[in-house]
Amino acid sequence: MNENQFSALLAVITPQIIELITKNSNISEAQAVSHFYKSKLYGELSKEESKLWHYSPLTLYSMYQDELITGSYDYPEES
């Protein structure tokens, strides 16, 4: 995947995760964006080689929640 393709994919996935954070938390969209962009998960997601982009937004949201609660997250097992 080239840089432009990855950037486009990230631009589709990220707002979906932000929407889940906003819908399931008592914070504004601006706060959700700020918190997500500062997360370890986003740091990894923004690197194409991490391959996190192939998980669904819901799975990535769950990983983000795990990071908030425990300070880390596990990569889900693939079936």
Short mmCIF file of C-alpha atoms in Angstrom, two decimals:
data_model
loop_
_atom_site.label_atom_id
_atom_site.label_comp_id
_atom_site.label_asym_id
_atom_site.label_seq_id
_atom_site.Cartn_x
_atom_site.Cartn_y
_atom_site.Cartn_z
CA MET A 1 0.00 0.00 0.00
CA ASN A 2 1.43 3.37 -0.92
CA GLU A 3 1.43 6.48 1.29
CA ASN A 4 -1.60 8.07 -0.40
CA GLN A 5 -3.68 4.89 -0.12
CA PHE A 6 -2.77 4.53 3.55
CA SER A 7 -3.58 8.18 4.30
CA ALA A 8 -6.97 7.78 2.62
CA LEU A 9 -7.70 4.62 4.59
CA LEU A 10 -6.72 6.30 7.86
CA ALA A 11 -8.98 9.24 6.95
CA VAL A 12 -11.91 6.81 6.70
CA ILE A 13 -11.19 4.71 9.80
CA THR A 14 -10.32 7.47 12.28
CA PRO A 15 -13.63 9.41 12.14
CA GLN A 16 -15.53 6.16 12.71
CA ILE A 17 -13.51 5.48 15.86
CA ILE A 18 -13.98 9.09 17.03
CA GLU A 19 -17.73 8.70 16.52
CA LEU A 20 -17.76 5.57 18.69
CA ILE A 21 -15.77 7.33 21.41
CA THR A 22 -18.12 10.32 21.37
CA LYS A 23 -21.26 8.19 21.31
CA ASN A 24 -20.12 5.93 24.17
CA SER A 25 -18.43 8.52 26.39
CA ASN A 26 -19.53 11.70 28.04
CA ILE A 27 -17.06 13.88 26.12
CA SER A 28 -17.26 16.23 23.17
CA GLU A 29 -16.06 15.33 19.70
CA ALA A 30 -13.12 17.72 20.12
CA GLN A 31 -12.11 15.98 23.35
CA ALA A 32 -12.50 12.56 21.71
CA VAL A 33 -10.26 13.63 18.83
CA SER A 34 -7.64 14.99 21.21
CA HIS A 35 -7.65 11.91 23.44
CA PHE A 36 -7.55 9.46 20.54
CA TYR A 37 -4.73 11.26 18.73
CA LYS A 38 -2.68 11.19 21.95
CA SER A 39 -3.25 7.46 22.49
CA LYS A 40 -0.68 4.72 21.97
CA LEU A 41 -3.21 3.00 19.72
CA TYR A 42 -3.38 5.94 17.32
CA GLY A 43 0.41 6.13 17.32
CA GLU A 44 0.52 2.52 16.13
CA LEU A 45 -2.49 2.84 13.81
CA SER A 46 -0.81 5.74 12.03
CA LYS A 47 2.08 3.45 11.04
CA GLU A 48 1.15 1.38 8.00
CA GLU A 49 3.52 -1.41 8.99
CA SER A 50 1.61 -2.04 12.24
CA LYS A 51 -1.24 -3.50 10.15
CA LEU A 52 -3.76 -2.25 12.74
CA TRP A 53 -5.65 -0.62 9.89
CA HIS A 54 -7.06 -3.97 8.83
CA TYR A 55 -9.14 -4.25 12.03
CA SER A 56 -12.67 -2.87 12.07
CA PRO A 57 -13.35 0.52 13.69
CA LEU A 58 -15.32 -1.31 16.41
CA THR A 59 -12.35 -3.58 17.19
CA LEU A 60 -10.02 -0.58 17.24
CA TYR A 61 -12.43 1.24 19.55
CA SER A 62 -12.37 -1.76 21.91
CA MET A 63 -8.59 -1.71 21.85
CA TYR A 64 -8.68 2.02 22.64
CA GLN A 65 -11.00 1.33 25.59
CA ASP A 66 -8.58 -1.34 26.85
CA GLU A 67 -5.76 1.20 26.64
CA LEU A 68 -7.78 3.71 28.67
CA ILE A 69 -8.56 1.17 31.38
CA THR A 70 -5.30 -0.77 31.58
CA GLY A 71 -2.74 1.45 29.87
CA SER A 72 -2.21 -1.11 27.12
CA TYR A 73 -4.07 -3.25 24.60
CA ASP A 74 -3.69 -6.64 23.00
CA TYR A 75 -3.92 -7.42 19.32
CA PRO A 76 -7.07 -9.49 18.78
CA GLU A 77 -6.65 -13.04 17.58
CA GLU A 78 -7.72 -13.54 14.03
CA SER A 79 -10.08 -16.35 13.18
#
